[in-house]
Coordinates of C-alpha atoms and ligand atoms in Angstrom, one line a residue:
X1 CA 26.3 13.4 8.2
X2 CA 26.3 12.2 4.5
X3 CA 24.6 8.7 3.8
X4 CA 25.1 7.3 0.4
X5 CA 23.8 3.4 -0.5
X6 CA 24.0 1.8 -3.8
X7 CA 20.7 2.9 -4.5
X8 CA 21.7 6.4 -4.3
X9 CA 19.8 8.0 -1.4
X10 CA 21.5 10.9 -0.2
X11 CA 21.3 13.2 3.2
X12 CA 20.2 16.4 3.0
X13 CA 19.7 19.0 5.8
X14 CA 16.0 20.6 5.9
X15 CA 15.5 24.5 6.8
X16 CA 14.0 23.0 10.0
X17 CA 17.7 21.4 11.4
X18 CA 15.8 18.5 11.2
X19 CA 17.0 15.7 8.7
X20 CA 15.3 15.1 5.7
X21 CA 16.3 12.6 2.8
X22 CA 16.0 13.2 -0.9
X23 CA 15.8 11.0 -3.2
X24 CA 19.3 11.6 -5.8
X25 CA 17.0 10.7 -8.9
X26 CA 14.9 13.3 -10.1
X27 CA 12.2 11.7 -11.5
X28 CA 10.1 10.9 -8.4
X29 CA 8.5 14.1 -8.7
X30 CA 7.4 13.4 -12.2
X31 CA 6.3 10.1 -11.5
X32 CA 4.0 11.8 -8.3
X33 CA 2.6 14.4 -10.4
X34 CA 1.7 11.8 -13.1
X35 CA 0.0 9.4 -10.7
X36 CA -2.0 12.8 -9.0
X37 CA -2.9 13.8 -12.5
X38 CA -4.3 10.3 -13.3
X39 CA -6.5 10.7 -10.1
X40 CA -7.8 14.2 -11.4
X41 CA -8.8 12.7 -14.4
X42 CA -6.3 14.5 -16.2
X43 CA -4.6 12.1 -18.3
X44 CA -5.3 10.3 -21.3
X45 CA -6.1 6.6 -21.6
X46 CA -4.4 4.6 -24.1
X47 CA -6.2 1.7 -25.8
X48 CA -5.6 -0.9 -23.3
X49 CA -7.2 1.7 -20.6
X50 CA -4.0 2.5 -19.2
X51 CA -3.6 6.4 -18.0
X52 CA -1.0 8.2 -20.1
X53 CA 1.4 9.8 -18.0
X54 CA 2.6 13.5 -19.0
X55 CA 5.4 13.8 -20.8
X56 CA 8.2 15.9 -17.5
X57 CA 10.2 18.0 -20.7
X58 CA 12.2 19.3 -17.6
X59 CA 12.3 20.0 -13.8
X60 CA 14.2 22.8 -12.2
X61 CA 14.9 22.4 -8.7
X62 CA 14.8 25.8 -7.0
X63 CA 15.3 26.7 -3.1
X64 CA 11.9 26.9 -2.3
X65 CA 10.7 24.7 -4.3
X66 CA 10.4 23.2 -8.3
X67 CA 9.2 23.9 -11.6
X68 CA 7.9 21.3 -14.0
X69 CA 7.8 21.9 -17.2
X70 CA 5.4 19.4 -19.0
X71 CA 4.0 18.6 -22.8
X72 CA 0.2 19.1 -22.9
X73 CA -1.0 16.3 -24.1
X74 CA -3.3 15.9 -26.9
X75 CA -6.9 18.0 -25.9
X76 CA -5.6 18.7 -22.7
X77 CA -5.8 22.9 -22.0
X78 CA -4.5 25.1 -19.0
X79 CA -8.0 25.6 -17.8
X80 CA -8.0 21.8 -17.6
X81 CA -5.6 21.9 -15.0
X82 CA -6.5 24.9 -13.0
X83 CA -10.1 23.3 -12.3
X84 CA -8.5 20.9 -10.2
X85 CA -5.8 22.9 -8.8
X86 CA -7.2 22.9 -5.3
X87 CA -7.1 18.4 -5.6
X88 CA -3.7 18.9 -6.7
X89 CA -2.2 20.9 -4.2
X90 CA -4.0 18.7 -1.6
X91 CA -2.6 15.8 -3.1
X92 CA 0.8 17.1 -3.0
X93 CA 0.8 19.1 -0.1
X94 CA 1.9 22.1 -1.5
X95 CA 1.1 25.3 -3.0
X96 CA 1.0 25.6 -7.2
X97 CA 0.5 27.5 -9.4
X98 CA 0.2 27.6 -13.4
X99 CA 0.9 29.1 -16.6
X100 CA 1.2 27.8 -19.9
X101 CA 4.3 28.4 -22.4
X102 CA 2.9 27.4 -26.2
X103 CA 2.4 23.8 -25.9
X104 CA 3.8 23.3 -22.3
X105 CA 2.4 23.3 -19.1
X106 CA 4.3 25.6 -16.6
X107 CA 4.4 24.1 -13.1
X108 CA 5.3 25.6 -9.8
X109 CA 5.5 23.6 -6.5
X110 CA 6.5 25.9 -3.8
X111 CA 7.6 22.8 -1.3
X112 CA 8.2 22.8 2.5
X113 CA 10.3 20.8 5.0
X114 CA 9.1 17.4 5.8
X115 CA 6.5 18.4 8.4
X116 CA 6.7 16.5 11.9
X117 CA 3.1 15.7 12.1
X118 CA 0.5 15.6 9.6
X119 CA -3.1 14.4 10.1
X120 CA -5.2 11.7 8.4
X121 CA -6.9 14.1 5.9
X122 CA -10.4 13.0 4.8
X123 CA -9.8 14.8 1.6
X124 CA -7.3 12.6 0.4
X125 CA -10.3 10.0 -0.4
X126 CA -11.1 12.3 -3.1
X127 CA -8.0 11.0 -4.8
X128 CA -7.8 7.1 -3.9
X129 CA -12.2 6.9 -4.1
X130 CA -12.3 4.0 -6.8
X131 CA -8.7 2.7 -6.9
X132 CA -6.6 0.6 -4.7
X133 CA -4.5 3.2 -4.0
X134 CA -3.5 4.5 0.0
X135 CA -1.8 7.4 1.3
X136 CA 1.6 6.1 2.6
X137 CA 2.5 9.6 3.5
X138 CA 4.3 13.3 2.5
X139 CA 7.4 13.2 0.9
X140 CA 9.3 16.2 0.2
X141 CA 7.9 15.9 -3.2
X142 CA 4.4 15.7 -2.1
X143 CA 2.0 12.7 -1.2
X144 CA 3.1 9.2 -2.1
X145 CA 0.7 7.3 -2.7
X146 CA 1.0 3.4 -2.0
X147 CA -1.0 1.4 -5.3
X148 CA -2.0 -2.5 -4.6
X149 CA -2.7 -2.6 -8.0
X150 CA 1.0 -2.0 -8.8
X151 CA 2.9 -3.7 -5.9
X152 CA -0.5 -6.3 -4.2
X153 CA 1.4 -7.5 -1.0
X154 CA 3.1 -4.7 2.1
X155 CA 5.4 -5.4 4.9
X156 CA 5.1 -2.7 7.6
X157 CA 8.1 -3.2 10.4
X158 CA 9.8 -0.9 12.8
X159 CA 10.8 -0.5 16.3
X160 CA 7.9 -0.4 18.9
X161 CA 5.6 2.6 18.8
X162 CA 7.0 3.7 15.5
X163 CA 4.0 4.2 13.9
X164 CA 3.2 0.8 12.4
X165 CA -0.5 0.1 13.7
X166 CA -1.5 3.5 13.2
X167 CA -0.2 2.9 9.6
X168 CA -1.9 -0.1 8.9
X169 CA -5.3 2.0 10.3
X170 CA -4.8 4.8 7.4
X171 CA -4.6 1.9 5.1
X172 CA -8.0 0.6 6.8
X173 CA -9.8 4.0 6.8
X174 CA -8.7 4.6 3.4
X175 CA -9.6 1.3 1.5
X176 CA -13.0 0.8 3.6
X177 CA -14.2 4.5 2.7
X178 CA -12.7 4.1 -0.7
X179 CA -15.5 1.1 -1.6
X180 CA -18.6 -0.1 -1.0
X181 CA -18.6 -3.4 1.2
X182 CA -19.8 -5.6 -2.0
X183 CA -15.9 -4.5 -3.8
X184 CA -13.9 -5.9 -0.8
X185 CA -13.6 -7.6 2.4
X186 CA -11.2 -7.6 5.0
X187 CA -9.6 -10.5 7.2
X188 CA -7.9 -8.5 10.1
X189 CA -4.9 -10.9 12.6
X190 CA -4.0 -9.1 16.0
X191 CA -2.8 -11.2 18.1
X192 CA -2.1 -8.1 20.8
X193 CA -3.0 -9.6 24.0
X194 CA -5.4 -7.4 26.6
X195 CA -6.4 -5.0 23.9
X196 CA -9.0 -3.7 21.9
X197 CA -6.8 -3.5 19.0
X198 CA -8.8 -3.9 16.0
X199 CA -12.2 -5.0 17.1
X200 CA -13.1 -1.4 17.7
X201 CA -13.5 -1.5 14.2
X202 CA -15.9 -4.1 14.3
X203 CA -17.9 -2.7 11.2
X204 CA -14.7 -3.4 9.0
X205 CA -14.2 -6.9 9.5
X206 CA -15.7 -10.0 7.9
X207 CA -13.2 -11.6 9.8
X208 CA -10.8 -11.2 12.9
X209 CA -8.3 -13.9 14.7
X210 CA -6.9 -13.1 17.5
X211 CA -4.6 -16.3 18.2
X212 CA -2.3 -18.1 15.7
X213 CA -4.2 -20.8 15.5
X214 CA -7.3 -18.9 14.3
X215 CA -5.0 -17.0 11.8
X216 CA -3.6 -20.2 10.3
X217 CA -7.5 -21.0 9.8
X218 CA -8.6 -17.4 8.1
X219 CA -5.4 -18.2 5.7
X220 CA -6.7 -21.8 4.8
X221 CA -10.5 -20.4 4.6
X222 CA -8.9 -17.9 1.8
X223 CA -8.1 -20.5 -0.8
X224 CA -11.8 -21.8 -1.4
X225 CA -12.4 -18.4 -2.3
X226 CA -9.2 -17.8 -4.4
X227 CA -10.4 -21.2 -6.2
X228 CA -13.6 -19.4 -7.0
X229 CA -11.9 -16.1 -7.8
X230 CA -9.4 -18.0 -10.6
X231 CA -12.2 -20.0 -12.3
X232 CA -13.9 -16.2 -12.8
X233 CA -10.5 -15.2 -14.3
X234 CA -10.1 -18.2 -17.0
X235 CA -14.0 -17.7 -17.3
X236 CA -13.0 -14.4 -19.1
X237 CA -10.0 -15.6 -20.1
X238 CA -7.9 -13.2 -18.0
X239 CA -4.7 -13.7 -16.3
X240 CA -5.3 -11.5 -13.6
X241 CA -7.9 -9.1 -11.7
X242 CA -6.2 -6.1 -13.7
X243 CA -6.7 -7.4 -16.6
X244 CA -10.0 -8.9 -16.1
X245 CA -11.3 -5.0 -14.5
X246 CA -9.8 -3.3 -18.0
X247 CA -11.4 -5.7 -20.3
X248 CA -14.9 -6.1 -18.5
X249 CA -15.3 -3.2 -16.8
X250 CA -16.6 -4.6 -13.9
X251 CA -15.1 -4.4 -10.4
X252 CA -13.2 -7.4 -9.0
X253 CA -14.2 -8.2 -5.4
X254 CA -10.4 -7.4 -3.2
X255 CA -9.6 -9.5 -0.2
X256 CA -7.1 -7.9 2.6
X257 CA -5.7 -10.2 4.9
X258 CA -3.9 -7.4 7.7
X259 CA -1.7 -8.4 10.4
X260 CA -0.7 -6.8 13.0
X261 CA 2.2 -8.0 15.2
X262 CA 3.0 -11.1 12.8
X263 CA 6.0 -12.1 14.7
X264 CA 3.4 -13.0 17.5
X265 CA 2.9 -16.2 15.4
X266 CA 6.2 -17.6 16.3
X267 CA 6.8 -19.8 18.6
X268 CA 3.0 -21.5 18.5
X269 CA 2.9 -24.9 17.4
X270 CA 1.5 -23.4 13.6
X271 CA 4.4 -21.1 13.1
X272 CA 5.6 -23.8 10.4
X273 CA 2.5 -23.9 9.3
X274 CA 2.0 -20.1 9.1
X275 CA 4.9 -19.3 7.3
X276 CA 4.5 -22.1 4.8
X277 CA 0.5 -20.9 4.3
X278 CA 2.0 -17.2 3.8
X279 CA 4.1 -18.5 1.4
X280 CA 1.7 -19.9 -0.7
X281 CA -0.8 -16.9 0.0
X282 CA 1.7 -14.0 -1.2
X283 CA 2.4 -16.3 -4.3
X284 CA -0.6 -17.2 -5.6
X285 CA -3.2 -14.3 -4.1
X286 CA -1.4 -11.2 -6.3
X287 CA -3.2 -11.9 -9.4
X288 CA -6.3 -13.1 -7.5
X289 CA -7.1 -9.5 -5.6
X290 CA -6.1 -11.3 -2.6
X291 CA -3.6 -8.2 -0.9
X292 CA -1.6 -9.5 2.4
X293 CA -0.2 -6.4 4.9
X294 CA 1.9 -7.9 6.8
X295 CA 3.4 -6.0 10.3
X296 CA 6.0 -6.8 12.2
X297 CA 8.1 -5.1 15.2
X298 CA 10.9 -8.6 15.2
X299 CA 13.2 -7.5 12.0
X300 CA 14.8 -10.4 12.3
X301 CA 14.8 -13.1 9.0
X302 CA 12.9 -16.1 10.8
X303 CA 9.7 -13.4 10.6
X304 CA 10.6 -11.8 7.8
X305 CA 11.4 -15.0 5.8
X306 CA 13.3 -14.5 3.0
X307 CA 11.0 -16.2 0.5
X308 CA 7.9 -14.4 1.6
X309 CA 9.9 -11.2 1.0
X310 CA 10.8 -12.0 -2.8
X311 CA 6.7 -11.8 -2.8
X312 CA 6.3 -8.5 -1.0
X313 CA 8.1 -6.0 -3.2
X314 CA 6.5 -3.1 -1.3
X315 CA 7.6 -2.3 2.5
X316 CA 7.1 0.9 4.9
X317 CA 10.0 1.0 7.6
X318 CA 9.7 3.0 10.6
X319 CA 13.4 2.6 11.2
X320 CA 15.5 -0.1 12.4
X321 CA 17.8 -0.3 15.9
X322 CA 20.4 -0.9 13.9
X323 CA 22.8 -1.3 10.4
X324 CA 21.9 -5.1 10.8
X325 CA 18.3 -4.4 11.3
X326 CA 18.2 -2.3 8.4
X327 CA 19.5 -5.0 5.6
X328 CA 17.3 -7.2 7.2
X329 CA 14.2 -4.9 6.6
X330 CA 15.3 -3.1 3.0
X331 CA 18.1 -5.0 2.2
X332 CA 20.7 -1.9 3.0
X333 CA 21.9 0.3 5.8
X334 CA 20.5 3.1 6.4
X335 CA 16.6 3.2 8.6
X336 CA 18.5 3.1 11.6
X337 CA 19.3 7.3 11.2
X338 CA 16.1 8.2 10.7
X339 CA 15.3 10.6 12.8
X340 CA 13.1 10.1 15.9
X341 CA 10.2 11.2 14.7
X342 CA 6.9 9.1 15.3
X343 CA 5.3 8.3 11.6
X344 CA 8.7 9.3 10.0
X345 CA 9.5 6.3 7.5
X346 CA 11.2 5.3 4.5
X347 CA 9.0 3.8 2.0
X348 CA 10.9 1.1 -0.9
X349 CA 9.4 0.1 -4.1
X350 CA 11.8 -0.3 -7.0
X351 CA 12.6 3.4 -5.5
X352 CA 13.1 4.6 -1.9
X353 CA 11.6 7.7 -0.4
X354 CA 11.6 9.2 2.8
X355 CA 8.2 10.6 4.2
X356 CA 5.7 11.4 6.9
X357 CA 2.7 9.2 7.7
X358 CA -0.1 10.9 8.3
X359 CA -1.9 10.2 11.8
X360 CA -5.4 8.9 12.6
X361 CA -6.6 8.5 16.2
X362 CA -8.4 5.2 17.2
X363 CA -11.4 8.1 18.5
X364 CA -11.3 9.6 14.7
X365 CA -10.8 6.4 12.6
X366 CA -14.4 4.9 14.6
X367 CA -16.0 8.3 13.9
X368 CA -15.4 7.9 10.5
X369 CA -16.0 4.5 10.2
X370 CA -20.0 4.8 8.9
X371 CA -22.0 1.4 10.4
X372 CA -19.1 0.7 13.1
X373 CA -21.2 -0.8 15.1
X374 CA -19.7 -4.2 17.0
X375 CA -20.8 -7.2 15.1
X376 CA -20.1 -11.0 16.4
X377 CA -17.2 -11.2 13.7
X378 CA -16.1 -14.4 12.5
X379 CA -13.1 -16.1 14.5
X380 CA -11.5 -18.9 14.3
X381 CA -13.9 -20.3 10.7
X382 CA -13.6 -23.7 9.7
X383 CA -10.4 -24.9 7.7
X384 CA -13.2 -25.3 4.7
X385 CA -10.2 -24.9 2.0
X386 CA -8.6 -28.0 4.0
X387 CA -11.7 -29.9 3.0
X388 CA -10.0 -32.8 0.6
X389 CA -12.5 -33.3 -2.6
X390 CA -13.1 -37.0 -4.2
X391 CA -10.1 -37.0 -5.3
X392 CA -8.2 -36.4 -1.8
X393 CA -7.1 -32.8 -3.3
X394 CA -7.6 -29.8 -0.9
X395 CA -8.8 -26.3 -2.7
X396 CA -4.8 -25.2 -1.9
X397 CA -3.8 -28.4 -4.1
X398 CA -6.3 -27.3 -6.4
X399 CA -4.5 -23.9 -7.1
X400 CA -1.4 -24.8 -7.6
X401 CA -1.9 -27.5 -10.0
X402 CA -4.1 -24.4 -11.6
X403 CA -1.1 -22.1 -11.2
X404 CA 1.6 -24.6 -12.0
X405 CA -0.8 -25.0 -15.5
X406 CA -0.8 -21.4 -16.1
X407 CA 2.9 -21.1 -16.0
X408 CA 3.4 -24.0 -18.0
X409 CA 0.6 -22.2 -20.9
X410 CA 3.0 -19.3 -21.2
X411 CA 6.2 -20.8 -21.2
Ligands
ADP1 N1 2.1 9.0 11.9 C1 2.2 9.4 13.1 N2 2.3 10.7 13.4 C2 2.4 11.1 14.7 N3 2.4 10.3 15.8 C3 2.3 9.0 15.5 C4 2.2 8.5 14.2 N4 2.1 7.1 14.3 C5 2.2 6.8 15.6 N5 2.3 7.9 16.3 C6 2.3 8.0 17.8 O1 3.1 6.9 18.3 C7 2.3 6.0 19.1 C8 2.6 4.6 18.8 O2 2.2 4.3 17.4 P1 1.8 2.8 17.0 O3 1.3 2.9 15.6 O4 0.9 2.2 18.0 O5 3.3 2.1 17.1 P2 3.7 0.6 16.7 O6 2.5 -0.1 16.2 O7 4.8 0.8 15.7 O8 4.2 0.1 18.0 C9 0.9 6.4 18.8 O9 0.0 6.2 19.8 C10 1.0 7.9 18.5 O10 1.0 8.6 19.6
MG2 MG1 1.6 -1.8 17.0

């Protein structure tokens, strides 16, 4: 079975019979071991505070694994590297090794088959403690990590019990133990009737709707607070939160507004509104530190509306019932051979890799959860951002003029 898309995946065969993909451009691997060497602290930062990747001279693909062979950069040594050899090969989920060759780094990856399972490790926090960054899973170039700084909005779909809520729970565990509560809050939608779903992680939430209704309200209550957030930004005469943590040095407070079963929303009396609010959200919340994850079993383009997709450039898919399922989801055929493995999925930036997500237990995400003790969480809060000022202007009105101003400035 050979699979080729005009983005260029092709299918390759793994040692275990099973199918893996690989990813026809070589320079994933570089780009993983640059963004795992920024998170060691092993990069330099150029003036504007940005991590300087390595320069990848060269990789050679062999059977059982790859070699990399990189420039040291400036006051970088070998013994550099080998002090964080034991982060790295967690990171990457693989065994390395080094040498060094005059000014180049030799690097050795011995790589395995994709595995079929791989637990939630708590040592991954090591690498995402301080950044926006989650584990989306292993690819067969290591661990891929998902960055909200980079792409601030993710669409999660699949088929039912492909992996998606216990996705969207790595993505909890991972951000809440990542920061302390003052550097980000969490709005959580799960409309899942007769279950616990995600009030057993009470602790987590400032927020939780469990009916459409109530989720059109947590959008609305969001844009009082985005107001506040974009007055900050022109205060310090930033354009966005990136910008404004580089140049102050201070930590800008991230919202997450996670859904689970989004399509649930259709067919209520707000789905208009919903989808219009979402629409606005995506838009304007990305420079704001306003992140939407957005989940959805219904692959079908009422749900996954196609101007709320221009805004979420970043999507993990579980795989798709079929060819027509798949265009919906990533624009291509293709998710629907995935293989039947649960957490198997294909993860699509401006690049496409296949990987395993790692799994976390309900039982282990509450043990880890420090303080997850079941709080009256907000539900349902006032529509305070639909509160019209003298004027008769709601906060949402507010924005855009602010936004529609902005984009005039830099015109
Ligand atoms: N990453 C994973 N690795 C292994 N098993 C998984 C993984 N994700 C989900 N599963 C299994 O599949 C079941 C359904 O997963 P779930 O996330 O609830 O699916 P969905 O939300 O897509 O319907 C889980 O209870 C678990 O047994
Ligand atoms: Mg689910």
């Amino acid at each position: 079975m050979l699979l080729t898309t005009g983005i260029g995946l092709g299918l390759i065969t793994g040692t275990t019979g099973l199918a893996t993909w690989k990813l026809a451009r070589t320079d994933n691997l570089a780009l993983t071991i640059n963004s795992v060497f920024a998170a060691c602290g092993l990069c330099n930062r150029g003036k504007d505070g940005h991590n300087i990747p390595w320069e990848v001279k060269r990789v050679v693909r062999r059977e059982n694994g790859s070699r990399l062979i990189l420039r040291f950069p400036y006051g970088k040594t070998l013994s550099d590297v080998i002090g964080k050899t034991e982060a790295i090969m967690t990171a990457l989920g693989a065994d390395v090794a080094f040498a060094r060759d005059g000014g180049y780094l030799l690097m050795d990856i011995l790589q395995f088959p994709l595995p079929t399972f791989l637990p939630y490790e708590m040592r991954l926090l090591e690498l995402t403690r301080g950044t926006w960054r989650v584990p989306v899973g292993r690819s067969i170039d290591g661990m891929v990590m998902h960055d909200f700084d980079a792409y601030p909005h993710l669409l999660v779909a699949g088929p039912t019990r492909g992996g998606k809520t216990v996705f969207l729970k790595n993505v909890i565990a991972t951000l809440h133990l990542s920061h302390k509560a003052s550097e980000i809050e969490f709005i959580g939608v799960d409309m899942k009737p007769f279950s616990l779903g995600f009030r057993k992680f009470a602790g987590v939430w400032n927020q939780l709707a469990s009916t459409p209704e109530q989720f059109l309200a947590a959008i609305r209550s969001t844009y009082v607070q985005m107001e506040k957030r974009a007055e900050t930004l022109a205060k310090a005469n930033c354009e966005n939160v990136q910008e404004y943590e580089q140049t102050t040095g201070e930590r800008f407070k991230r919202l997450f507004l996670i859904v689970d079963e989004y399509g649930k929303s259709f067919g209520s009396d707000v789905e208009d509104d919903i989808t219009s609010e979402m629409l606005q959200l995506t838009a304007l919340g990305a420079g704001l530190g306003v992140h939407v994850v957005l989940c959805t079993q219904r692959p079908d383009a009422q749900v996954i509306d196609g101007k709320i997709r221009a805004n979420v450039e970043a999507i993990v898919c579980f795989g798709a019932a079929n060819a027509i399922q798949s265009r919906v989801i990533l624009g291509h055929e293709g998710a629907e051979d995935l293989p039947d493995i649960r957490g198997r999925a294909i993860y699509q930036t401006d690049r496409e890799i296949v990987l395993q997500v790692p799994y976390l237990s309900d039982k282990r995400l509450v043990r880890m959860l420090p303080n997850n003790i079941p709080q009256p969480v907000q539900t349902g809060v006032p529509n305070v951002g639909e509160t019209p000022d003298k004027s008769g202007n709601t906060a949402l009105k507010r924005l855009q003029t602010r936004s529609a101003q902005v984009v005039r400035l830099h015109d």
